């Protein structure tokens, strides 16, 4: 039987970052079920278009991490872009700056009044509303939080329909902090101030993107992993916690410790550890990458679509990053985890919706590619938080560490994955 001091399950960004942090001289094996590295950060190059599996615009909070990556991407042009994001309103007839809650002044007058009145009565101190005012609503779920902090009109015009399309579930199931720091909060004062002095800054107000697509960042991390450590097309099928042995279709390998970026529910099943599978739920996302014969809108990077009559919830424009002369889009559609996704059957609907929304106007589709991400966004609930904390602690006692968006059953950025992987490896020591 082979032995490795550290086994890494998954060669996406989290797994590769862990292997890189351990160093090329460390006795590491990285097992990946796919034939390529990258996970959801893979890039497709087709007919002159460059598409990712989904839109990975990179937002760095740690300059040293960005610098480390760039040093390992010689000859790669990388653009830093000030993101322009809009919300489609009234079937594409009007564009509202994102985030919606800070730009309600761009709505028609009657809708603005509805939003302002509901916002005021939701957020004003109870003592100002008089003795008969109802108590402040409880925030026991994500949906509760949206109503309590923004009022009915803002919640129902954008925040609820958009996020229900994205998560493909009732938002009343999700924890109130399901999106963590990624949700664009704004209080009454900030919303009113934004009417005169616009400030739509957020965690992702700027982003960077390499000319060769998201895979270039993956390759930069992988350059610090010994090629001999990578075992592609070799899924882990069982993890024996007592014997500390990993089984794949090709071999068995004993280990001292294991780092996994696989979805936590799958890791639990691989190890046979007792767990409540029912608390882990998620959505699927169908991504259509579409290339057209000429340009479309040239002043936008992301568009959001809350209208339930529109099939997709968001589109992104690759061509507006590098100034390409043909429109290049990624289009995202959310589905429940148990839904059957007919990608080809949806293409005509997607194209029709793009035309109705004014994005496509007589354009010819010259290239296309689709992928289904499953899981895509995990559903963060009070139950999943408790079970995730318990499972990670129990596995940690057995020298098995679950990291990343799916390993931690959380909502995080790709940079967060690198930070977490490095921190874990520093704690474990080489």
Coordinates of C-alpha atoms in Angstrom, one line a residue:
X1 CA 0.0 0.0 0.0
X2 CA 1.2 3.5 -0.8
X3 CA 1.5 6.1 1.8
X4 CA 1.2 9.9 1.6
X5 CA 1.7 12.3 4.5
X6 CA -1.1 14.5 3.2
X7 CA -3.9 13.6 0.8
X8 CA -5.9 16.3 -0.8
X9 CA -9.3 15.5 -2.3
X10 CA -10.2 17.8 -5.1
X11 CA -8.0 19.9 -7.5
X12 CA -10.1 23.0 -7.6
X13 CA -8.8 26.3 -6.2
X14 CA -9.1 25.2 -2.5
X15 CA -7.4 21.8 -2.9
X16 CA -4.6 23.2 -5.1
X17 CA -4.1 26.2 -2.7
X18 CA -3.6 23.7 0.1
X19 CA -1.2 21.6 -1.9
X20 CA 0.7 24.7 -2.9
X21 CA 0.9 25.9 0.7
X22 CA 2.4 22.6 1.8
X23 CA 5.1 23.0 -0.9
X24 CA 6.5 20.9 -3.7
X25 CA 8.8 19.0 -1.3
X26 CA 5.9 17.8 0.9
X27 CA 4.7 14.2 0.5
X28 CA 1.3 15.1 -1.0
X29 CA -1.2 13.3 -3.3
X30 CA -4.0 15.3 -4.9
X31 CA -6.9 13.2 -6.1
X32 CA -9.3 14.7 -8.7
X33 CA -12.3 12.9 -10.3
X34 CA -12.2 15.1 -13.4
X35 CA -9.5 14.8 -16.1
X36 CA -8.6 18.5 -15.6
X37 CA -7.7 20.7 -12.7
X38 CA -9.8 23.8 -11.8
X39 CA -13.2 22.6 -10.5
X40 CA -15.7 25.3 -11.5
X41 CA -12.8 27.6 -12.5
X42 CA -12.3 25.8 -15.8
X43 CA -12.2 27.8 -19.0
X44 CA -13.5 26.9 -22.4
X45 CA -11.9 28.4 -25.6
X46 CA -14.1 28.0 -28.6
X47 CA -14.4 29.8 -32.0
X48 CA -12.4 32.7 -30.7
X49 CA -14.4 33.1 -27.5
X50 CA -13.1 32.6 -24.0
X51 CA -15.6 31.4 -21.4
X52 CA -15.5 30.1 -17.9
X53 CA -17.8 27.4 -16.6
X54 CA -19.4 30.4 -14.9
X55 CA -18.5 34.0 -14.5
X56 CA -15.5 34.2 -12.2
X57 CA -14.7 37.9 -11.8
X58 CA -11.9 38.0 -9.2
X59 CA -12.2 40.4 -6.2
X60 CA -9.0 40.7 -4.1
X61 CA -8.9 42.0 -0.5
X62 CA -5.4 40.8 0.0
X63 CA -2.9 42.5 -2.3
X64 CA -0.2 40.1 -1.4
X65 CA -2.3 37.2 -2.7
X66 CA -3.0 39.0 -6.0
X67 CA 0.7 39.8 -6.4
X68 CA 1.6 36.2 -5.7
X69 CA -0.7 35.0 -8.4
X70 CA 0.4 37.6 -10.9
X71 CA 4.1 36.6 -10.4
X72 CA 3.1 33.2 -11.6
X73 CA 1.2 34.3 -14.7
X74 CA 4.1 35.6 -17.0
X75 CA 2.9 37.1 -20.3
X76 CA -0.8 37.0 -19.2
X77 CA -2.6 40.3 -19.7
X78 CA -4.7 41.0 -16.6
X79 CA -7.2 43.8 -16.5
X80 CA -8.6 45.6 -13.4
X81 CA -12.1 46.8 -14.1
X82 CA -14.5 49.1 -12.3
X83 CA -17.6 47.0 -12.5
X84 CA -20.8 48.4 -13.9
X85 CA -23.9 46.5 -12.8
X86 CA -27.5 47.1 -13.5
X87 CA -30.9 45.6 -12.7
X88 CA -33.4 45.1 -15.5
X89 CA -36.7 46.8 -14.6
X90 CA -40.1 46.8 -16.4
X91 CA -39.1 44.1 -18.8
X92 CA -35.8 45.8 -19.9
X93 CA -37.5 49.2 -20.4
X94 CA -35.5 50.7 -17.6
X95 CA -32.1 50.0 -16.0
X96 CA -31.5 50.6 -12.3
X97 CA -28.1 50.8 -10.8
X98 CA -27.1 47.9 -8.5
X99 CA -27.7 47.5 -5.6
X100 CA -31.4 48.1 -6.0
X101 CA -32.0 49.2 -2.4
X102 CA -29.6 52.1 -2.7
X103 CA -31.0 53.3 -6.1
X104 CA -34.8 53.3 -5.6
X105 CA -34.7 57.0 -6.6
X106 CA -34.3 55.8 -10.2
X107 CA -37.7 54.1 -10.1
X108 CA -40.9 55.7 -11.4
X109 CA -42.3 58.2 -8.9
X110 CA -45.1 55.9 -7.6
X111 CA -42.8 53.0 -7.1
X112 CA -40.2 55.2 -5.3
X113 CA -42.9 56.5 -2.9
X114 CA -44.0 52.9 -2.1
X115 CA -40.4 51.9 -1.4
X116 CA -39.6 54.9 0.7
X117 CA -42.8 54.6 2.8
X118 CA -42.3 50.9 3.4
X119 CA -38.6 51.4 4.1
X120 CA -39.3 54.2 6.7
X121 CA -41.9 52.2 8.6
X122 CA -39.6 49.1 8.6
X123 CA -36.5 51.0 9.8
X124 CA -37.7 54.0 11.8
X125 CA -37.3 53.7 15.6
X126 CA -40.4 52.4 17.2
X127 CA -40.8 55.4 19.5
X128 CA -41.1 57.7 16.4
X129 CA -44.0 55.6 15.1
X130 CA -46.3 56.1 18.1
X131 CA -47.7 53.9 20.8
X132 CA -49.7 51.8 18.4
X133 CA -46.8 50.8 16.2
X134 CA -46.3 47.1 16.0
X135 CA -43.0 45.7 17.4
X136 CA -40.1 45.4 15.0
X137 CA -40.4 42.2 13.1
X138 CA -38.2 39.2 14.0
X139 CA -35.4 38.2 11.7
X140 CA -35.5 34.5 11.8
X141 CA -34.8 33.8 8.2
X142 CA -33.3 35.4 5.1
X143 CA -36.8 36.4 3.9
X144 CA -37.6 37.9 7.4
X145 CA -34.4 39.9 7.3
X146 CA -35.3 41.4 3.8
X147 CA -38.7 42.5 5.0
X148 CA -37.5 43.8 8.3
X149 CA -34.6 45.9 7.0
X150 CA -35.9 47.1 3.7
X151 CA -39.7 47.0 3.9
X152 CA -42.2 45.2 1.7
X153 CA -41.8 47.1 -1.6
X154 CA -38.0 46.9 -1.9
X155 CA -38.1 43.2 -0.8
X156 CA -40.8 42.2 -3.3
X157 CA -39.7 44.3 -6.3
X158 CA -36.2 42.9 -6.3
X159 CA -34.6 41.3 -3.3
X160 CA -37.0 38.4 -3.0
X161 CA -37.8 37.5 -6.6
X162 CA -34.1 37.8 -7.6
X163 CA -32.8 35.6 -4.8
X164 CA -35.6 33.1 -5.2
X165 CA -34.6 32.7 -8.8
X166 CA -30.9 32.3 -7.8
X167 CA -31.3 29.9 -4.9
X168 CA -34.4 28.1 -6.4
X169 CA -36.0 27.8 -3.0
X170 CA -38.2 29.6 -0.5
X171 CA -36.0 32.2 1.2
X172 CA -37.8 31.5 4.4
X173 CA -35.7 28.4 4.6
X174 CA -32.4 30.2 4.6
X175 CA -30.5 31.6 7.6
X176 CA -30.8 35.4 7.9
X177 CA -27.0 35.7 7.3
X178 CA -27.0 33.2 4.4
X179 CA -25.0 35.6 2.2
X180 CA -22.7 36.9 4.9
X181 CA -20.6 39.9 3.9
X182 CA -21.6 39.5 0.3
X183 CA -25.1 40.9 0.8
X184 CA -25.2 44.7 0.1
X185 CA -26.7 46.0 3.3
X186 CA -27.8 49.7 3.5
X187 CA -29.6 51.6 6.2
X188 CA -32.2 54.3 5.8
X189 CA -29.6 57.1 5.9
X190 CA -27.3 55.6 3.3
X191 CA -30.3 55.0 1.0
X192 CA -31.5 58.6 1.2
X193 CA -27.9 60.0 0.9
X194 CA -27.4 57.9 -2.2
X195 CA -30.1 59.9 -3.9
X196 CA -27.9 63.0 -4.1
X197 CA -24.4 61.6 -3.7
X198 CA -24.3 58.2 -5.4
X199 CA -22.0 55.6 -3.7
X200 CA -22.6 52.1 -5.0
X201 CA -19.3 50.7 -3.7
X202 CA -19.3 47.1 -2.5
X203 CA -17.0 44.2 -1.9
X204 CA -16.8 43.6 -5.7
X205 CA -16.8 47.2 -7.0
X206 CA -13.7 46.4 -9.0
X207 CA -12.6 43.0 -10.3
X208 CA -9.6 41.6 -12.1
X209 CA -9.7 39.2 -15.0
X210 CA -7.0 37.5 -17.1
X211 CA -7.1 37.4 -20.9
X212 CA -6.9 33.6 -20.9
X213 CA -9.9 33.2 -18.5
X214 CA -10.2 32.0 -14.9
X215 CA -8.1 28.9 -15.5
X216 CA -5.0 31.1 -15.6
X217 CA -5.4 31.8 -11.9
X218 CA -5.8 28.1 -11.3
X219 CA -2.6 27.4 -13.3
X220 CA -0.8 30.0 -11.2
X221 CA -1.6 28.1 -8.0
X222 CA -1.0 24.8 -9.6
X223 CA 2.5 25.9 -10.6
X224 CA 3.5 25.5 -7.0
X225 CA 2.3 21.9 -6.9
X226 CA 4.6 19.1 -8.0
X227 CA 3.1 17.5 -11.2
X228 CA 3.8 14.1 -9.7
X229 CA 1.4 14.8 -6.8
X230 CA -1.6 15.2 -9.1
X231 CA -3.8 12.2 -9.8
X232 CA -6.4 13.3 -12.4
X233 CA -9.4 11.1 -13.4
X234 CA -9.0 9.3 -10.1
X235 CA -12.0 9.9 -7.7
X236 CA -11.9 9.0 -4.1
X237 CA -14.5 6.3 -3.5
X238 CA -14.0 5.6 0.2
X239 CA -12.2 7.1 3.2
X240 CA -11.5 4.7 6.1
X241 CA -11.2 7.0 9.2
X242 CA -10.0 4.2 11.5
X243 CA -7.3 2.8 9.2
X244 CA -6.6 6.3 7.6
X245 CA -6.8 4.8 4.1
X246 CA -8.2 6.4 1.0
X247 CA -9.5 4.1 -1.8
X248 CA -9.7 5.0 -5.4
X249 CA -10.6 2.8 -8.5
X250 CA -6.8 2.3 -8.9
X251 CA -5.3 1.9 -5.5
X252 CA -5.3 2.4 -1.7
X253 CA -3.2 5.0 -0.1
X254 CA -2.7 5.5 3.7
X255 CA -2.3 9.0 5.1
X256 CA -1.4 11.0 8.1
X257 CA -4.0 13.7 7.4
X258 CA -6.4 14.5 4.7
X259 CA -7.7 17.9 3.3
X260 CA -10.9 17.8 1.3
X261 CA -12.7 20.4 -0.8
X262 CA -15.5 18.0 -1.8
X263 CA -19.0 19.0 -0.7
X264 CA -19.3 18.2 3.0
X265 CA -22.3 15.9 2.6
X266 CA -20.3 13.8 0.1
X267 CA -17.2 13.7 2.3
X268 CA -19.4 12.5 5.2
X269 CA -20.8 9.8 3.0
X270 CA -17.3 8.8 1.8
X271 CA -16.1 8.5 5.5
X272 CA -19.3 6.8 6.8
X273 CA -19.4 9.2 9.7
X274 CA -22.8 9.7 11.2
X275 CA -24.5 12.8 9.7
X276 CA -27.9 14.2 8.9
X277 CA -28.0 14.3 5.1
X278 CA -31.4 16.0 5.2
X279 CA -30.0 19.4 6.3
X280 CA -27.8 19.7 3.2
X281 CA -29.6 21.3 0.3
X282 CA -28.5 23.3 -2.7
X283 CA -29.5 24.5 -6.2
X284 CA -28.2 23.7 -9.6
X285 CA -27.2 26.4 -12.1
X286 CA -27.4 26.0 -15.9
X287 CA -24.8 28.3 -17.5
X288 CA -25.1 29.1 -21.2
X289 CA -22.0 30.7 -22.7
X290 CA -23.1 32.5 -25.9
X291 CA -21.0 34.2 -28.6
X292 CA -22.6 36.5 -31.2
X293 CA -21.4 38.0 -34.5
X294 CA -21.2 41.6 -33.2
X295 CA -21.3 43.8 -30.2
X296 CA -24.2 44.5 -27.9
X297 CA -24.4 46.9 -25.0
X298 CA -20.9 48.1 -24.3
X299 CA -21.2 49.8 -20.9
X300 CA -22.2 46.9 -18.6
X301 CA -20.5 43.9 -17.0
X302 CA -23.4 42.3 -15.0
X303 CA -27.2 42.5 -15.4
X304 CA -29.7 41.2 -12.9
X305 CA -33.2 40.0 -13.8
X306 CA -35.7 39.7 -10.9
X307 CA -38.7 39.2 -13.3
X308 CA -39.9 35.7 -12.9
X309 CA -41.1 35.7 -16.6
X310 CA -37.4 35.9 -17.6
X311 CA -35.7 32.5 -17.5
X312 CA -32.3 33.7 -16.3
X313 CA -31.4 35.6 -13.1
X314 CA -28.1 37.1 -14.3
X315 CA -25.9 37.6 -17.3
X316 CA -22.3 38.8 -17.6
X317 CA -20.5 40.3 -20.5
X318 CA -17.0 39.0 -21.2
X319 CA -16.5 41.2 -24.3
X320 CA -16.7 44.4 -22.2
X321 CA -13.7 43.4 -20.2
X322 CA -11.1 43.4 -23.0
X323 CA -13.1 45.4 -25.6
X324 CA -13.8 42.5 -28.0
X325 CA -15.7 43.3 -31.1
X326 CA -18.3 40.4 -30.6
X327 CA -20.7 40.1 -27.8
X328 CA -19.8 37.3 -25.4
X329 CA -22.1 36.4 -22.6
X330 CA -22.6 34.0 -19.8
X331 CA -26.2 33.5 -18.8
X332 CA -27.2 31.8 -15.5
X333 CA -30.4 30.0 -14.7
X334 CA -31.2 28.5 -11.2
X335 CA -32.9 25.1 -10.6
X336 CA -33.8 23.0 -7.6
X337 CA -31.4 20.2 -6.9
X338 CA -33.8 17.6 -8.0
X339 CA -34.8 19.3 -11.2
X340 CA -34.1 17.7 -14.6
X341 CA -32.2 20.3 -16.6
X342 CA -32.7 20.3 -20.3
X343 CA -30.0 22.6 -21.5
X344 CA -30.6 22.3 -25.2
X345 CA -34.3 22.7 -24.7
X346 CA -33.7 26.0 -22.8
X347 CA -31.4 27.6 -25.4
X348 CA -34.3 28.9 -27.6
X349 CA -36.0 30.3 -24.5
X350 CA -32.8 32.0 -23.3
X351 CA -32.3 33.6 -26.7
X352 CA -35.9 34.8 -26.9
X353 CA -35.6 36.3 -23.4
X354 CA -32.3 38.1 -24.3
X355 CA -34.1 39.6 -27.3
X356 CA -37.1 40.6 -25.3
X357 CA -34.8 42.3 -22.7
X358 CA -33.1 44.2 -25.4
X359 CA -29.7 42.5 -25.1
X360 CA -29.9 40.8 -28.5
X361 CA -31.2 42.8 -31.4
X362 CA -30.8 40.9 -34.7
X363 CA -27.6 39.3 -33.6
X364 CA -26.5 36.0 -35.0
X365 CA -25.4 33.3 -32.5
X366 CA -22.2 31.9 -33.8
X367 CA -21.0 29.8 -30.9
X368 CA -22.4 28.3 -27.7
X369 CA -21.5 26.1 -24.8
X370 CA -23.4 25.0 -21.7
X371 CA -22.6 23.4 -18.3
X372 CA -24.7 22.5 -15.3
X373 CA -23.1 23.2 -11.9
X374 CA -24.4 20.8 -9.3
X375 CA -24.1 21.8 -6.5
X376 CA -23.9 25.5 -7.3
X377 CA -25.1 27.7 -4.4
X378 CA -25.5 25.8 -1.1
X379 CA -28.5 26.6 1.1
X380 CA -27.3 27.9 4.4
X381 CA -29.8 27.2 7.1
X382 CA -29.6 27.2 10.9
X383 CA -29.7 23.4 10.7
X384 CA -26.9 23.2 8.1
X385 CA -24.7 25.6 10.1
X386 CA -25.0 23.5 13.2
X387 CA -24.4 20.2 11.4
X388 CA -21.5 21.7 9.4
X389 CA -19.8 22.9 12.6
X390 CA -20.3 19.5 14.3
X391 CA -19.1 17.5 11.3
X392 CA -16.0 19.6 10.7
X393 CA -15.1 19.4 14.3
X394 CA -15.6 15.6 14.4
X395 CA -13.6 15.0 11.2
X396 CA -10.9 17.3 12.4
X397 CA -10.3 15.1 15.4
X398 CA -9.7 12.3 12.9
X399 CA -7.2 14.4 11.0
X400 CA -9.6 15.1 8.2
X401 CA -10.1 18.8 7.3
X402 CA -13.0 20.0 5.1
X403 CA -12.4 23.4 3.4
X404 CA -13.7 25.7 0.7
X405 CA -17.2 26.8 -0.4
X406 CA -18.5 23.3 -0.5
X407 CA -16.3 21.7 2.1
X408 CA -17.4 24.5 4.5
X409 CA -21.0 24.6 3.2
X410 CA -20.8 28.3 3.0
X411 CA -20.8 31.4 0.7
X412 CA -17.3 32.7 0.0
X413 CA -15.0 34.1 -2.6
X414 CA -12.2 32.3 -4.5
X415 CA -9.7 34.4 -2.6
X416 CA -11.3 33.2 0.6
X417 CA -10.6 29.7 -0.4
X418 CA -6.9 30.5 -0.8
X419 CA -6.8 32.3 2.5
X420 CA -8.5 29.4 4.3
X421 CA -6.2 26.7 2.7
X422 CA -3.1 28.6 3.6
X423 CA -4.2 29.2 7.2
X424 CA -5.0 25.5 7.7
X425 CA -1.7 24.4 6.3
X426 CA 0.1 26.9 8.5
X427 CA -1.7 25.5 11.5
X428 CA -1.0 21.9 10.5
X429 CA 2.7 22.6 9.7
X430 CA 4.6 21.0 6.9

